XYZ file of C-alpha atoms in Angstrom:
483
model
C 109.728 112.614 125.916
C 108.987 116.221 126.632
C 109.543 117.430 123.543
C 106.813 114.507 122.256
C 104.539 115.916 124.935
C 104.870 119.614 123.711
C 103.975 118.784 120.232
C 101.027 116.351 121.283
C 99.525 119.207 123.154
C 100.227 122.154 120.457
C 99.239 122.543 117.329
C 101.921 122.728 114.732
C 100.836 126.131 112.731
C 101.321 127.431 115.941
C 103.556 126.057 118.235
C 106.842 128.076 117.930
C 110.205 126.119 117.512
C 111.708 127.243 120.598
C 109.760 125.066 122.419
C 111.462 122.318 120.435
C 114.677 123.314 120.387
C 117.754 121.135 121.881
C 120.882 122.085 123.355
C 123.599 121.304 120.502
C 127.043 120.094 120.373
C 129.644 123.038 118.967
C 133.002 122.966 117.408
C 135.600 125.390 115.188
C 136.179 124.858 111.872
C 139.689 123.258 112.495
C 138.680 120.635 115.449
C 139.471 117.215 113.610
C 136.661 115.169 112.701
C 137.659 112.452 114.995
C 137.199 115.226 118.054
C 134.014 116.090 116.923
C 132.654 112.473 116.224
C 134.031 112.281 120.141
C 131.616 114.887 121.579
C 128.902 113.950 119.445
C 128.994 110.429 121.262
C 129.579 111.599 124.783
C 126.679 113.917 124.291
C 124.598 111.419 123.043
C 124.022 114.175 120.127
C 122.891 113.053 116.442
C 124.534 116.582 115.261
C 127.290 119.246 115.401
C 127.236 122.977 114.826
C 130.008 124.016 113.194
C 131.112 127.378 114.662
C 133.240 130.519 113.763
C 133.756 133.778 115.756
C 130.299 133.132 117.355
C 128.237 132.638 114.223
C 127.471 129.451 112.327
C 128.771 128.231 109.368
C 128.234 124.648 109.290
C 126.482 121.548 110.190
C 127.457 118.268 110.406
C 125.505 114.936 111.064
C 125.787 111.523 111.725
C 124.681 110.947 107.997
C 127.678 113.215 107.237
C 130.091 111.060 109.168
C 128.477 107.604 107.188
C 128.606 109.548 104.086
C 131.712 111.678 103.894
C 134.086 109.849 106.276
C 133.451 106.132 106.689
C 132.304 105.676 103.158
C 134.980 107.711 101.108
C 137.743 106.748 103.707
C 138.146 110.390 104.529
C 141.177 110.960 106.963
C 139.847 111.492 110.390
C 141.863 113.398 111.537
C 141.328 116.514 108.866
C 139.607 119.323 109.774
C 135.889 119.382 110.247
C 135.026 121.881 107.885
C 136.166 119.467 104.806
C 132.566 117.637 105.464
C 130.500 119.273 107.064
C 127.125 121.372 104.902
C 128.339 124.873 104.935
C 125.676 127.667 105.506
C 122.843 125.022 106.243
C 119.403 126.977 106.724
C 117.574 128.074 109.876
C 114.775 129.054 111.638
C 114.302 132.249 114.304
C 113.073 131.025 117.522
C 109.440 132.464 116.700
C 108.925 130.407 113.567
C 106.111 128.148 113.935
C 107.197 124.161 113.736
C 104.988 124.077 110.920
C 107.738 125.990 108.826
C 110.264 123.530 110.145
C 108.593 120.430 108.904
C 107.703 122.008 105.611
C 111.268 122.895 104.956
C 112.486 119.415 105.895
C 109.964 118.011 103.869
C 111.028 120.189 101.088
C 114.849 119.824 101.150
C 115.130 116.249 102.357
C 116.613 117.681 105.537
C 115.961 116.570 109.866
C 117.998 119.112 111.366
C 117.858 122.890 111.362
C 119.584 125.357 113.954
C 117.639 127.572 115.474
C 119.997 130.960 115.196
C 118.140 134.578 117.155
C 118.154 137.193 113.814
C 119.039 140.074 116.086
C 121.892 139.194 118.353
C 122.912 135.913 115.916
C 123.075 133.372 119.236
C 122.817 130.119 118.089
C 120.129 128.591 120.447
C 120.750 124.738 119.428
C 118.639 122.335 117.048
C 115.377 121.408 115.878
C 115.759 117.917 114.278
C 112.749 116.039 112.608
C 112.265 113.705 115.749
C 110.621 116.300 117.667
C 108.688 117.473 115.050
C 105.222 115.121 115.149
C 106.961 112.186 116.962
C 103.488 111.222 117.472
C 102.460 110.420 113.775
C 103.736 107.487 112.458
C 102.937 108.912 108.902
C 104.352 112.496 108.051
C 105.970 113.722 105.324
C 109.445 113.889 106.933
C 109.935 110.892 107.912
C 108.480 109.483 104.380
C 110.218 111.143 102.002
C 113.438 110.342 104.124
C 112.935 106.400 103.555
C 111.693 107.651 99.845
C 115.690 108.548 98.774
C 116.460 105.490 100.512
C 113.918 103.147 98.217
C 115.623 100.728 96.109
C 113.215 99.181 93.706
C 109.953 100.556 92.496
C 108.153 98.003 94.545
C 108.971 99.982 98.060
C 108.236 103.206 96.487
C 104.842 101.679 96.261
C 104.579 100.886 99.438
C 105.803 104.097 100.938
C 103.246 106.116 98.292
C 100.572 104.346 100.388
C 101.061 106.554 103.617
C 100.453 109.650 101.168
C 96.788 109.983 102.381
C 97.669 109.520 105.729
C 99.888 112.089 106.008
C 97.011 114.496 104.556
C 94.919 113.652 107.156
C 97.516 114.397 109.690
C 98.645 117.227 108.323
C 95.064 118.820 107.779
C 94.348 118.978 111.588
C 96.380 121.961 112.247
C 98.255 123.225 108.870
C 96.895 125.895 106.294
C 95.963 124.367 102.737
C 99.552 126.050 101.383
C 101.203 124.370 104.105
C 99.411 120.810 103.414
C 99.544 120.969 99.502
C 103.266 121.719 99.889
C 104.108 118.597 102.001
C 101.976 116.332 99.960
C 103.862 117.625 96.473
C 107.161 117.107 98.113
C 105.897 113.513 98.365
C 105.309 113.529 94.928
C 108.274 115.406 93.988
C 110.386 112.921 96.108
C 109.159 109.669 94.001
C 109.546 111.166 90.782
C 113.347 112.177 91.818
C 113.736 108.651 93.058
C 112.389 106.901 89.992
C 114.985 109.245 88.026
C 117.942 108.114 90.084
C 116.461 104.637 89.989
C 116.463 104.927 86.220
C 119.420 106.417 85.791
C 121.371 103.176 88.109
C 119.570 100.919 85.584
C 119.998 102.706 82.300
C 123.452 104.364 82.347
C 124.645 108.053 82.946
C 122.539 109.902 80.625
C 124.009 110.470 76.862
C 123.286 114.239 76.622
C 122.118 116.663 79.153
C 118.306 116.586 79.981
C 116.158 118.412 82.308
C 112.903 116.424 83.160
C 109.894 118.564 83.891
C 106.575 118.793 86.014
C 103.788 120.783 84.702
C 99.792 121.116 86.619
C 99.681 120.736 90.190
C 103.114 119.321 91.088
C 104.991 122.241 89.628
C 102.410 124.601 91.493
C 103.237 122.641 94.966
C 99.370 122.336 94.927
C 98.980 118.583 94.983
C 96.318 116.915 97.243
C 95.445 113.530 98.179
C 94.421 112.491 94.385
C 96.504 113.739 91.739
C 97.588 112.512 88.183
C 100.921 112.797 86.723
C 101.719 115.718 83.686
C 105.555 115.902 82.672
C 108.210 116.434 79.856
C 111.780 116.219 78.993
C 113.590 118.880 77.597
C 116.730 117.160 75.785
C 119.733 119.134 74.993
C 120.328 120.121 71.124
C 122.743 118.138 70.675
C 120.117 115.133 71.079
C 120.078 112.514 68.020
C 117.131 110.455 68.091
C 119.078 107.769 65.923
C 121.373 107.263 69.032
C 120.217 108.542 71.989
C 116.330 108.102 71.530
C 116.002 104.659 72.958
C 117.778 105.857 76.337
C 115.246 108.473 77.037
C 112.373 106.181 76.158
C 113.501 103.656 78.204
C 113.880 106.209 81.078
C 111.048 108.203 80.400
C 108.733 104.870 80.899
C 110.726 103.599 83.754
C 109.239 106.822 85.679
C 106.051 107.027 83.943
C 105.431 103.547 84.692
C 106.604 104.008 88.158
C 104.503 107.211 89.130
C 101.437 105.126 88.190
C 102.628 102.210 90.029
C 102.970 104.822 93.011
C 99.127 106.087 92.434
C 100.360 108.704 90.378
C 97.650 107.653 87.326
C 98.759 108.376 84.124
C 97.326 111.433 82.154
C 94.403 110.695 80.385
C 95.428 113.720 77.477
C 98.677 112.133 77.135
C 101.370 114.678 78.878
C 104.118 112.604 80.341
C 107.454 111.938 78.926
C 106.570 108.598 77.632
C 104.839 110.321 74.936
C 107.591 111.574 72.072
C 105.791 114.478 72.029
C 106.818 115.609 75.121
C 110.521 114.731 74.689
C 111.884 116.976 72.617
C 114.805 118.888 72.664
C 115.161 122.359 73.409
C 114.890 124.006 70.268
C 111.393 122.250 69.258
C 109.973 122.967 73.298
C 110.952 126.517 71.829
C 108.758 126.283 68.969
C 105.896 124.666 71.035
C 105.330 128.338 72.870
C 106.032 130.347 70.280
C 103.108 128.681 68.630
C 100.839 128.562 71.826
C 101.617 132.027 72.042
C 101.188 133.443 68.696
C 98.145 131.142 67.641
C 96.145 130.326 70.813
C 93.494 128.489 69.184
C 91.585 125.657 71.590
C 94.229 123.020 71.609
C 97.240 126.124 72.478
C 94.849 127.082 75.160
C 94.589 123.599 76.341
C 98.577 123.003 76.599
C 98.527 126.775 78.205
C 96.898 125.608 81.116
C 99.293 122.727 81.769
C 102.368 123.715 80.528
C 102.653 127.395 81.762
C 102.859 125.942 85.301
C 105.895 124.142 84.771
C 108.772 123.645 87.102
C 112.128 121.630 86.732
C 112.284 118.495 89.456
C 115.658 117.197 87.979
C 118.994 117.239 85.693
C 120.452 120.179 83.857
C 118.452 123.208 85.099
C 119.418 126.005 82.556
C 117.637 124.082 79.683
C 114.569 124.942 81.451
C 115.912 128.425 82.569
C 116.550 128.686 79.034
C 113.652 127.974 77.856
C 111.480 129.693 80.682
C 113.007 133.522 80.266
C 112.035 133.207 76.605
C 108.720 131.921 77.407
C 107.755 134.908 80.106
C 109.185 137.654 77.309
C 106.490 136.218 75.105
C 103.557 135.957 77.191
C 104.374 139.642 78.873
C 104.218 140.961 75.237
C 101.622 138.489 73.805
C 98.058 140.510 73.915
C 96.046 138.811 71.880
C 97.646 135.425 73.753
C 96.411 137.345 76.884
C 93.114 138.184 76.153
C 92.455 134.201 75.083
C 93.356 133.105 78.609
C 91.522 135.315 80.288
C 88.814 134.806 78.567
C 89.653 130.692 79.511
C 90.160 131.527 82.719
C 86.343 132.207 83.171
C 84.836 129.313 81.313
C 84.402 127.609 85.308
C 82.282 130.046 87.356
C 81.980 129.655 91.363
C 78.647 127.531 91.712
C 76.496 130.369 92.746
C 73.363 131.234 91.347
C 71.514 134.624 90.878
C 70.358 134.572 94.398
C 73.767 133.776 95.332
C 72.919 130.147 96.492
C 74.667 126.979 95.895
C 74.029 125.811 92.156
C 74.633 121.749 92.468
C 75.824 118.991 90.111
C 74.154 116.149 90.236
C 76.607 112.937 90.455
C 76.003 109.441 89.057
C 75.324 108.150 92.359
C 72.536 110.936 92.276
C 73.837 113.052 95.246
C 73.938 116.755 94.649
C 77.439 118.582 95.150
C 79.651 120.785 94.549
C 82.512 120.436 92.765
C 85.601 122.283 94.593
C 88.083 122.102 92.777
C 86.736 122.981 88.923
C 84.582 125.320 90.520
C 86.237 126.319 93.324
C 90.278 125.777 93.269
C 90.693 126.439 89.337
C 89.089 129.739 88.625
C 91.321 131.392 91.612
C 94.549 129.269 89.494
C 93.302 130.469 86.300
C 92.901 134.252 86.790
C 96.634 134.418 88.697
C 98.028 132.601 85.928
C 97.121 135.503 83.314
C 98.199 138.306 85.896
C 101.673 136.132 86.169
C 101.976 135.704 83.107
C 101.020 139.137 81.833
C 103.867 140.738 84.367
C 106.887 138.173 83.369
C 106.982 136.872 87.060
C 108.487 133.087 87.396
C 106.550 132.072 89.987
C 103.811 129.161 89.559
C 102.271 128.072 93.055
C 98.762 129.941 93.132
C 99.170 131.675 96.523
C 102.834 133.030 95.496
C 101.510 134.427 92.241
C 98.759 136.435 94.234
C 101.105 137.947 96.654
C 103.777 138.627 94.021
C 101.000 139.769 91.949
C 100.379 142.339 95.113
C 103.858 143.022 95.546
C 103.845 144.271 91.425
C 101.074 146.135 92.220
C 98.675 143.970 89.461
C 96.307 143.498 91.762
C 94.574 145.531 94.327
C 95.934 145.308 97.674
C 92.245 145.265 98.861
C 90.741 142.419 96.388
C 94.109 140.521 97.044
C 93.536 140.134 100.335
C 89.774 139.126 99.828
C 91.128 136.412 97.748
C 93.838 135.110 99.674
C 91.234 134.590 102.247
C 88.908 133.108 99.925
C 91.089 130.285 98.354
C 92.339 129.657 101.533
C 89.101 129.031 102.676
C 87.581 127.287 99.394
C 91.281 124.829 99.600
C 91.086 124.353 103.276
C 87.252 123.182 102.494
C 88.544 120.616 99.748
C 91.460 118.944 101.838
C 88.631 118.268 104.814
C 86.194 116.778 102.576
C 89.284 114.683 101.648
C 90.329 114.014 105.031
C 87.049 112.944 106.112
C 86.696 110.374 103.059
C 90.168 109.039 103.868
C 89.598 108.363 107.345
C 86.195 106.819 106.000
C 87.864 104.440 104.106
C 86.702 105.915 100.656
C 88.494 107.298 97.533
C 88.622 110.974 97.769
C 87.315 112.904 95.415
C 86.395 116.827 95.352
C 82.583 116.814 95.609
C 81.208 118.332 98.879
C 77.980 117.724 99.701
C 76.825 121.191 101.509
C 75.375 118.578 103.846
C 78.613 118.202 105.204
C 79.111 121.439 106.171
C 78.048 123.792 109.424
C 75.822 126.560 108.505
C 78.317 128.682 109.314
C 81.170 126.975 107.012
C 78.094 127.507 104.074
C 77.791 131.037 104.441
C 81.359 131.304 104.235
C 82.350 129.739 101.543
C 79.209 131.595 99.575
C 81.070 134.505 100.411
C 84.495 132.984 99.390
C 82.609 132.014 96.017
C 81.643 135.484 95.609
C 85.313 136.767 96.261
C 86.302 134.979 93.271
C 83.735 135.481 90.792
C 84.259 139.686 91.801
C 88.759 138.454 91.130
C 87.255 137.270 87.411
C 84.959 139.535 87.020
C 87.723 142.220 87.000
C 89.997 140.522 85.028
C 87.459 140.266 82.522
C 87.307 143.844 82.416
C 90.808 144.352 81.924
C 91.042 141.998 78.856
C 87.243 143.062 77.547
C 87.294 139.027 77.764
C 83.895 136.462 77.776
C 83.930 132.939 78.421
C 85.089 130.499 75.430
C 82.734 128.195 76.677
């Protein structure tokens, strides 16, 4: 109960997780599991660290015990080390609980030992029961009973608590912070639906690697977001006998995302589409031609499929395929020069006397639009600089400070727009938040209504940050807008 207290009274970003921490049960690597399952029930303790010569090197849990013991009939009496996670992750005792929940969220963990970097003292556990015990609907606790969803029809159900959790999560996390949690909700369904599909269909005939592309694969998901995706098959695919499998499986999660409020994409990039499950060697021709001949359409696919990540299945088909792809655009300059010169066709909505230009909506309110003005430009430009130095990362804030740590970008204007698209994403996810709690769709129009005079000037200035970021890369690549 004090624990609850603590984090009702703190605020996650900056509450540090040594004010969570408990005291945790400790064993060797050779006590038997039966010993160990005996302290962990006369301390009333859901976990054991697994200790050697004073440092850890293991975890184990009562989901280990369920898992690896009583399920496979393991002998109790081996040692503990033959189940428990070796070298499990952790978290200094200054690390803000924020970083906890977002790497719980992200790894489908609840426990993480808290370990001192200087002196290596292992200070006990943080487990996900003291982290927001007072929400009923974070991301920890959601995409724990995700991997436990049988049937598409629960997956629905549990998708519903997605906006929730943004508006929990908004009240005292950074944008990166938010975004991240809510795309390891979405990452968490599509996994499901795969292992769901993969129970109903049959071990898969040849290896695949299914693949996110847009905001998923940039961890930059919010409280509406669409579904883009692929399969890469392996070449030794044969449509004649393995094609109906991957159609089958590639609709079963289509189908299911948009059952989940994952709508499908309106251009027609999922794996449903044959296009967009192909096998290796023709996803190699697909950039080579993007690359080479970036006409309209090649630009179109650039934007979508150059943020691309693999969720599931056989990872070095996309590794494969994703060296190649960053050797070509490094080298491409004429590719280069054609995104930047995309990357400016949305300006920040600010006109010559640097106030708010509006868009007038259907409903006849005046707005503006935060994420195609806003959000997108900042995506755009770091895309080219990423792409341009060969670096693998995708998620917009990641690119900028590798960009920074290449030395691509200015430390100065780096900094300016870190600040900014913090600031212009921040803006976005309350607008959402508010319109959630409202009982509305969300949607990314703000009214400057909504906003204090002081949240106006700064996001003018945040709007001016980025049009100076494209601005300069318009300069490098002599680029205008296509539009």
């Amino acid at each position: 109960m004090e624990a609850e207290k603590r984090v009702a009274d703190y605020s996650l970003l900056t509450l540090p997780v040594r004010e969570l921490v408990r005291s945790a049960v400790t064993v060797n690597e050779e006590t038997s599991i039966q010993a160990t399952a005996a302290q962990m029930t006369l301390a009333n303790s859901h976990t054991a660290l697994v200790v050697q010569d004073q440092h850890l090197v293991g975890i184990v849990t009562d989901q280990n015990f369920r898992v690896r013991v009583v399920a496979s009939q393991h002998d109790p009496q081996d040692r503990i080390a033959s189940i428990m996670t070796p070298q499990p992750m952790t978290l200094p005792p200054n690390a803000p609980a924020s970083e906890a929940m977002l790497i719980m969220a992200n790894h489908n963990i609840r426990h993480i030992p808290i370990v001192d970097p200087h002196n290596q003292a292992i200070l006990g556990v943080v487990g996900g029961t003291d982290l927001l015990r007072s929400h009923s609907h974070n991301a920890i606790y959601l995409i724990g009973d995700i991997y436990l969803a049988q049937e598409v029809e629960t997956l629905k159900e549990l998708s519903l608590h997605r906006p929730k959790a943004l508006v929990s999560m908004v009240k005292s996390l950074t944008s990166y912070h938010v975004s991240h949690a809510i795309s390891s909700i979405g990452q968490a369904i599509t996994r499901r639906l795969l292992q769901l599909g993969e129970q109903k269909l049959g071990p898969p005939p040849v290896p695949y690697a299914f693949l996110v592309a847009g905001s998923l694969a940039r961890f930059e998901q919010t409280a509406y977001s669409d579904q883009d995706n692929g399969l890469i098959l392996s070449d030794a695919y044969q449509e004649a006998e393995h094609g109906e499998y991957f159609k089958q499986l590639a609709d079963f999660v289509c189908d299911g995302l948009d059952a989940c409020g994952y709508e499908y994409c309106q251009g027609g990039i999922m794996a449903s589409n044959p296009q967009w499950r192909q096998p290796l060697s023709v996803w190699r021709k697909y950039f080579a031609k993007w690359i080479e001949t970036p006409d309209p359409q090649a630009l179109l696919y650039s934007t979508i499929f150059f943020d691309l990540r693999c969720l599931y299945g056989e990872t070095a088909l996309f590794d494969d395929l994703h060296h190649s792809i960053l050797a070509r655009t490094k080298a491409g300059n004429l590719f280069l020069t054609h995104m930047a010169a995309n990357a400016l066709n949305f300006r920040p909505p600010l006109g010559f006397f640097k106030g708010f230009v509006l868009e007038k909506q259907a409903n006849g309110e005046k707005t503006l639009d935060m994420k195609k003005r806003g959000v997108v430009p900042v995506t755009d430009v770091a895309r080219v600089y990423t792409l341009a130095a060969g670096l693998p990362v995708t998620n917009t804030r990641e690119r900028l400070q590798a960009l920074g740590e290449a030395k691509s970008v200015g430390a100065d204007r780096l900094a300016n727009v870190l600040d900014a698209f913090e600031f212009i994403s921040l803006t976005r996810l309350r607008h959402q938040a508010r319109q959630i709690e409202a009982g509305q769709a969300a949607d990314n129009q703000v009214a400057p209504n909504e906003l204090s005079e002081f949240e106006q000037r700064h996001l003018k200035h945040a709007f001016e940050v980025v049009t100076d970021f494209q601005d300069n890369l318009a300069q490098r690549y002599q680029a205008t807008s296509l539009r």
